[in-house]
PDB file of C-alpha atoms in Angstrom:
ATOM      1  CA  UNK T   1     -15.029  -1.464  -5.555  1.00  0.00           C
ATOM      2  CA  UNK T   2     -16.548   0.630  -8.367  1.00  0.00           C
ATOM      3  CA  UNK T   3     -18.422   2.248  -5.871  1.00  0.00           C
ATOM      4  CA  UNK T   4     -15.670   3.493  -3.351  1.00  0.00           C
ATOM      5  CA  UNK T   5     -14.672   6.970  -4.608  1.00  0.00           C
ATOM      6  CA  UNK T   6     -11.807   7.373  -1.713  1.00  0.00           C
ATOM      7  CA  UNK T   7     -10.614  10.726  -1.152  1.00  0.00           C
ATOM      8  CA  UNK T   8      -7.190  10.665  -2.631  1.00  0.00           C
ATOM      9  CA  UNK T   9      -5.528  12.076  -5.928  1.00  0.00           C
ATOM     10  CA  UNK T  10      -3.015   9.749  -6.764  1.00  0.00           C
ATOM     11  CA  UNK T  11      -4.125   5.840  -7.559  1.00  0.00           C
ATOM     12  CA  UNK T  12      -0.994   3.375  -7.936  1.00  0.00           C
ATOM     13  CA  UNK T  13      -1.805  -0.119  -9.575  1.00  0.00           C
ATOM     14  CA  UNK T  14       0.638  -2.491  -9.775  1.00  0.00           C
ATOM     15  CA  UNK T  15       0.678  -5.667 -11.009  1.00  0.00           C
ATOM     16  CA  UNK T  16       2.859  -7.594  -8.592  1.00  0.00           C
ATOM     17  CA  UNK T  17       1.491  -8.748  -4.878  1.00  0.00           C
ATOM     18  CA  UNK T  18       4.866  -8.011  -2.723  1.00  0.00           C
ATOM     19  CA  UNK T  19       5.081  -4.700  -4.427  1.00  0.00           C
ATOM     20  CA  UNK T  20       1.613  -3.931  -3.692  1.00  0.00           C
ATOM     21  CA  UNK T  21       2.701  -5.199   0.518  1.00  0.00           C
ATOM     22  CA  UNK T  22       5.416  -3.133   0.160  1.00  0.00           C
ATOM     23  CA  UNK T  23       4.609   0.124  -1.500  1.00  0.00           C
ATOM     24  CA  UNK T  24       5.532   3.014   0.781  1.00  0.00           C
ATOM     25  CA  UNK T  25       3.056   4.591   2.542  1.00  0.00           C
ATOM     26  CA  UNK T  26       2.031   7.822   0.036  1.00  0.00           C
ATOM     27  CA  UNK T  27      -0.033  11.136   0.962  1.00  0.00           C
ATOM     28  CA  UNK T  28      -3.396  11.385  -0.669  1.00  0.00           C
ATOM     29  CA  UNK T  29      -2.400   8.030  -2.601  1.00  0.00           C
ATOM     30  CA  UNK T  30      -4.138   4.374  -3.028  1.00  0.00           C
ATOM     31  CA  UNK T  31      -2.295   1.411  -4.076  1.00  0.00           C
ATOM     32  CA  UNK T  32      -4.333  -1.428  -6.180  1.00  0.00           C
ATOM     33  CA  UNK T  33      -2.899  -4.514  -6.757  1.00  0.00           C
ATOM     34  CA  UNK T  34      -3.932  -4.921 -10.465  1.00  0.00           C
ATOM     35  CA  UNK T  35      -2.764  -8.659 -10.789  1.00  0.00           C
ATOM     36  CA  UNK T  36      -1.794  -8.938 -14.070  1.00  0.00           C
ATOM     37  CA  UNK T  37      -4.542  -8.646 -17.534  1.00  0.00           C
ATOM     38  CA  UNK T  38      -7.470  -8.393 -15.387  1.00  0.00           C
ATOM     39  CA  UNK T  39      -9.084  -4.904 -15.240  1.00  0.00           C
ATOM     40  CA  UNK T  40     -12.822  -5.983 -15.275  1.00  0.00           C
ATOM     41  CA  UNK T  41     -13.342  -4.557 -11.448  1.00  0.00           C
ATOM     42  CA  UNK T  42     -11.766  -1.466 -12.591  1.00  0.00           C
ATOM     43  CA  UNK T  43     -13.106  -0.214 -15.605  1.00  0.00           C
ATOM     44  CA  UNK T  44     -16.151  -0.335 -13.834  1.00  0.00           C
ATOM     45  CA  UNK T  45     -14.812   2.180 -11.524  1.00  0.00           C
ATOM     46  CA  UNK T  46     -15.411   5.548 -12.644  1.00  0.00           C
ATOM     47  CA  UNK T  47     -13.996   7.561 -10.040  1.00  0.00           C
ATOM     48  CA  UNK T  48     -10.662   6.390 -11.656  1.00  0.00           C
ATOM     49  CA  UNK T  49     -11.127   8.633 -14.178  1.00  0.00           C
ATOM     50  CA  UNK T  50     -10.538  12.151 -12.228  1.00  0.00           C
ATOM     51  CA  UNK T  51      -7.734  10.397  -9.987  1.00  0.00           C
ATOM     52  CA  UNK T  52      -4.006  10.776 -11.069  1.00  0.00           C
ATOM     53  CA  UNK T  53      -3.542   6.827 -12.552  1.00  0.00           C
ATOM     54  CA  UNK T  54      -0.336   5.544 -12.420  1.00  0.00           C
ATOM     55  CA  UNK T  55       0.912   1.851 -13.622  1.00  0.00           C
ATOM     56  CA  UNK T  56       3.705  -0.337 -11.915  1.00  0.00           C
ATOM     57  CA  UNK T  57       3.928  -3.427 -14.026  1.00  0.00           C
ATOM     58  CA  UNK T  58       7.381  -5.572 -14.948  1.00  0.00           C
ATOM     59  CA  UNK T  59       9.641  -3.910 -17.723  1.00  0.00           C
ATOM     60  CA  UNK T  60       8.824  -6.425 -20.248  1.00  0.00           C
ATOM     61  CA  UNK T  61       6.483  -7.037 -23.414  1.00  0.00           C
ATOM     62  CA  UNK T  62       3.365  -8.261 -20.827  1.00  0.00           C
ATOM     63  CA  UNK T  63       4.114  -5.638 -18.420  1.00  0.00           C
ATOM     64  CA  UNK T  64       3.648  -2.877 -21.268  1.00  0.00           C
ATOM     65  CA  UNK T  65       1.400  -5.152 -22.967  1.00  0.00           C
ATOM     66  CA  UNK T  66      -1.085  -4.215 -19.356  1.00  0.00           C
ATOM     67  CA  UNK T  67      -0.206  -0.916 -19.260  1.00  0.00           C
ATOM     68  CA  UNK T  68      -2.399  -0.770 -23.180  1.00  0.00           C
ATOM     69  CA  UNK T  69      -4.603  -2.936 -22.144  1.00  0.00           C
ATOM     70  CA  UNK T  70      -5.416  -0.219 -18.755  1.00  0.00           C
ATOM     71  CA  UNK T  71      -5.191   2.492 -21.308  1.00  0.00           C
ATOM     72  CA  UNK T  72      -8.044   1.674 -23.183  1.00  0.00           C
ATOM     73  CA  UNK T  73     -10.099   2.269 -19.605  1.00  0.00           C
ATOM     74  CA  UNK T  74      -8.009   4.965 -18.927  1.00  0.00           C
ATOM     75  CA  UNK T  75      -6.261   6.634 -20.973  1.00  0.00           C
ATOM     76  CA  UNK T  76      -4.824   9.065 -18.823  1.00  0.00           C
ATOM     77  CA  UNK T  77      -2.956   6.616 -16.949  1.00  0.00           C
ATOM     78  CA  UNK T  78       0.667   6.783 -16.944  1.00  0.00           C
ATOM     79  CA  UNK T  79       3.749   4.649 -16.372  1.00  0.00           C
ATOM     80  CA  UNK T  80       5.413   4.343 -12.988  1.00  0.00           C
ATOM     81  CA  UNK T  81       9.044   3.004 -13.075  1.00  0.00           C
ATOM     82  CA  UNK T  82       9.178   1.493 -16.525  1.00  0.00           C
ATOM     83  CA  UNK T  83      11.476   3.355 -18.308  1.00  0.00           C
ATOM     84  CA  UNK T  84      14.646   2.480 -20.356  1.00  0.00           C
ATOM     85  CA  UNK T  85      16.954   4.289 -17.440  1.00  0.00           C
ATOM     86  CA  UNK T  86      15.327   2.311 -14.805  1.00  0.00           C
ATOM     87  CA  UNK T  87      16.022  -0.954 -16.540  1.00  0.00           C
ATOM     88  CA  UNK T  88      19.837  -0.269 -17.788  1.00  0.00           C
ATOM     89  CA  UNK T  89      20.547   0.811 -14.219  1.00  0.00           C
ATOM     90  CA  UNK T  90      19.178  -2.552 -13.016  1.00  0.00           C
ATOM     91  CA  UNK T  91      20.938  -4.488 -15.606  1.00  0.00           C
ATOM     92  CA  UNK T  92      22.546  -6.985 -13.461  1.00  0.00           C
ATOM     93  CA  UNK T  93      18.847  -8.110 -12.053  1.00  0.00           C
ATOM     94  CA  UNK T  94      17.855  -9.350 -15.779  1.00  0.00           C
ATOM     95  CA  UNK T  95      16.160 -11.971 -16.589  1.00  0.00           C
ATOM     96  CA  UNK T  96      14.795 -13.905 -19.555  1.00  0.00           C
ATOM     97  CA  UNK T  97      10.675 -13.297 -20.143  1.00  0.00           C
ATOM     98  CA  UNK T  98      10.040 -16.604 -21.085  1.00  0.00           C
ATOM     99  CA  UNK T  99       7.065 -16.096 -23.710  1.00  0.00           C
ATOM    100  CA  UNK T 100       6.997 -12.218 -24.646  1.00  0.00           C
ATOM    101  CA  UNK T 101       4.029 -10.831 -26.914  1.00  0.00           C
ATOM    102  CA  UNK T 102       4.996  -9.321 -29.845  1.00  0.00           C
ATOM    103  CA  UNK T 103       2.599  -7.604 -31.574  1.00  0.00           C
ATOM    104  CA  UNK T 104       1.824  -3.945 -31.832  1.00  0.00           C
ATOM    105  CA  UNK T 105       0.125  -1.559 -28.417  1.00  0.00           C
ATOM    106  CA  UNK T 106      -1.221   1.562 -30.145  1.00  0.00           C
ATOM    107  CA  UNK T 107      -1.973   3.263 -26.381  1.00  0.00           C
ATOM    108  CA  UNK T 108       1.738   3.295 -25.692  1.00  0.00           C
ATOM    109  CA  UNK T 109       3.771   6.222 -25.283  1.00  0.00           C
ATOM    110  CA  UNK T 110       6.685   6.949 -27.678  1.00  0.00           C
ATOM    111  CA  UNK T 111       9.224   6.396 -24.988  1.00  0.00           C
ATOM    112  CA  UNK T 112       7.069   3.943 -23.514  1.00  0.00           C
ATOM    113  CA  UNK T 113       6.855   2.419 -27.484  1.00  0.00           C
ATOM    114  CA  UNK T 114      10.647   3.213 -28.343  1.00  0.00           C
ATOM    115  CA  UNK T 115      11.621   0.490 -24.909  1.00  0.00           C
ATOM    116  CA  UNK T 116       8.646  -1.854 -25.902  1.00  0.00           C
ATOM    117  CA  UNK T 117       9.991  -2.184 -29.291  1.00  0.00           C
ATOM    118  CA  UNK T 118      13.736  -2.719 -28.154  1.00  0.00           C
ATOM    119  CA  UNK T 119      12.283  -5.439 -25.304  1.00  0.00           C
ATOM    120  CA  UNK T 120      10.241  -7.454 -28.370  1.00  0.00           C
ATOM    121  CA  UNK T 121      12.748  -7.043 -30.762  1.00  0.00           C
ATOM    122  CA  UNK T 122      15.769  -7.813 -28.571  1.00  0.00           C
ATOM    123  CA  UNK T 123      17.927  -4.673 -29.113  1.00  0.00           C
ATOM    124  CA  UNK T 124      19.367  -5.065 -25.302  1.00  0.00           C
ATOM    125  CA  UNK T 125      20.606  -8.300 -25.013  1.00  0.00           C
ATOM    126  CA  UNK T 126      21.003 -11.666 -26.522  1.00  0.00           C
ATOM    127  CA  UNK T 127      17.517 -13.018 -24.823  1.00  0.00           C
ATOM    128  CA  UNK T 128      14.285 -11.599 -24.105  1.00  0.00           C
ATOM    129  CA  UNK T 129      15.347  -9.005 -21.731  1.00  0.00           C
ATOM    130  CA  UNK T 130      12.815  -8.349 -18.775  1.00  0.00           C
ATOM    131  CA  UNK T 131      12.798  -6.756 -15.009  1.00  0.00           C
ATOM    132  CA  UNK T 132      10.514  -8.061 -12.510  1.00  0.00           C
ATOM    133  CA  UNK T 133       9.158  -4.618 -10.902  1.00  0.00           C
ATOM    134  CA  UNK T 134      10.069  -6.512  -7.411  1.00  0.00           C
ATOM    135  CA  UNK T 135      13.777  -6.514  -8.405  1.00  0.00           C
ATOM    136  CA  UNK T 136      13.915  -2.848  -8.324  1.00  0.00           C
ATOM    137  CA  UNK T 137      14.848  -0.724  -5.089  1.00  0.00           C
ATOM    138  CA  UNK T 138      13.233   0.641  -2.459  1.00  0.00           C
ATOM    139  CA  UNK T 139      15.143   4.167  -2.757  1.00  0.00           C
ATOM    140  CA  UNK T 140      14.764   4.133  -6.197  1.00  0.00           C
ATOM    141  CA  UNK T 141      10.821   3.757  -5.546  1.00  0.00           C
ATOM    142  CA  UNK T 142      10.961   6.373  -2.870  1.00  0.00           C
ATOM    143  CA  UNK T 143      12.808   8.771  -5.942  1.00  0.00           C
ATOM    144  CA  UNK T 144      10.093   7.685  -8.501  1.00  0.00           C
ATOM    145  CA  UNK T 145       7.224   8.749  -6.048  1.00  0.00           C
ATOM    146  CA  UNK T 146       8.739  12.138  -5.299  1.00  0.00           C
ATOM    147  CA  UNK T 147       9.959  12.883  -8.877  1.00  0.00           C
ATOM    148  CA  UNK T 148       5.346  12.522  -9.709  1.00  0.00           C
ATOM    149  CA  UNK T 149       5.006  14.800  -6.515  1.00  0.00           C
ATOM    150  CA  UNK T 150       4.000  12.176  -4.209  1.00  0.00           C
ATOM    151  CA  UNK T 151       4.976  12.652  -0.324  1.00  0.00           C
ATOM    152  CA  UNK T 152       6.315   9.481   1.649  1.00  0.00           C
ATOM    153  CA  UNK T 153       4.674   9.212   5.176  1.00  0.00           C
TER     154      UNK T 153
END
């Protein structure tokens, strides 16, 4: 894997297997399935490093808790579809993370930080508040991907 290189500018990892089935196909674009904490396989991968990185994980403590963790491989990678107006408009598909992490993720964003520390601290709800990425729609992907100048095929 390390040694691939493809010819594409946009590299999507994301951390859940029917998303990665499912992902639309994208111009110039790779999709990874990143399975969770494990990014052994990829940080050996240095080709990553000049290739537009983006991260699809769950919104919840683990799923930012990954997106660090990638970070401190690549640090130019950046969030795909976990953001505070993507959860609130999926509100009714909530469910409860059963064991969140709580402690601090220096590599995060400050909007990426600001919805961390809302999810740990449960500011949105009575529970610990989490989306599964695979609750969240297809046309609301297909938006995401264009919004990060992506082209559907």
């Amino acid at each position: 894997f390390a040694q691939l290189s493809p010819a594409c500018t946009h590299v999507f990892i994301t951390e859940n297997e029917i998303n990665f089935l499912a992902f639309p196909a994208v111009a110039d674009a790779i999709v990874i399935f990143g399975a969770g904490y494990g990014f052994d396989a990829l940080a050996m991968a240095n080709w990553l490093q000049s290739r537009k990185v983006r991260y699809w994980g769950d919104i919840d403590t683990h799923g930012f808790a990954i997106l660090d963790q990638l970070r401190a491989h690549f640090p130019h990678a950046q969030s795909f579809l976990m953001d505070r107006e993507t959860l609130i408009d999926h509100r009714l598909l909530w469910t409860e993370e059963p064991q969140p992490t709580l402690r601090d993720l220096a590599r995060l964003h400050d909007d990426e930080r600001a919805l961390y520390d809302e999810l740990r601290w449960k500011r949105l709800g009575d529970g610990q508040v989490r989306l599964e990425q695979e609750r969240i729609g297809y046309r609301r992907v297909g938006q995401a991907l264009a919004a990060c100048g992506c082209e559907v095929i």
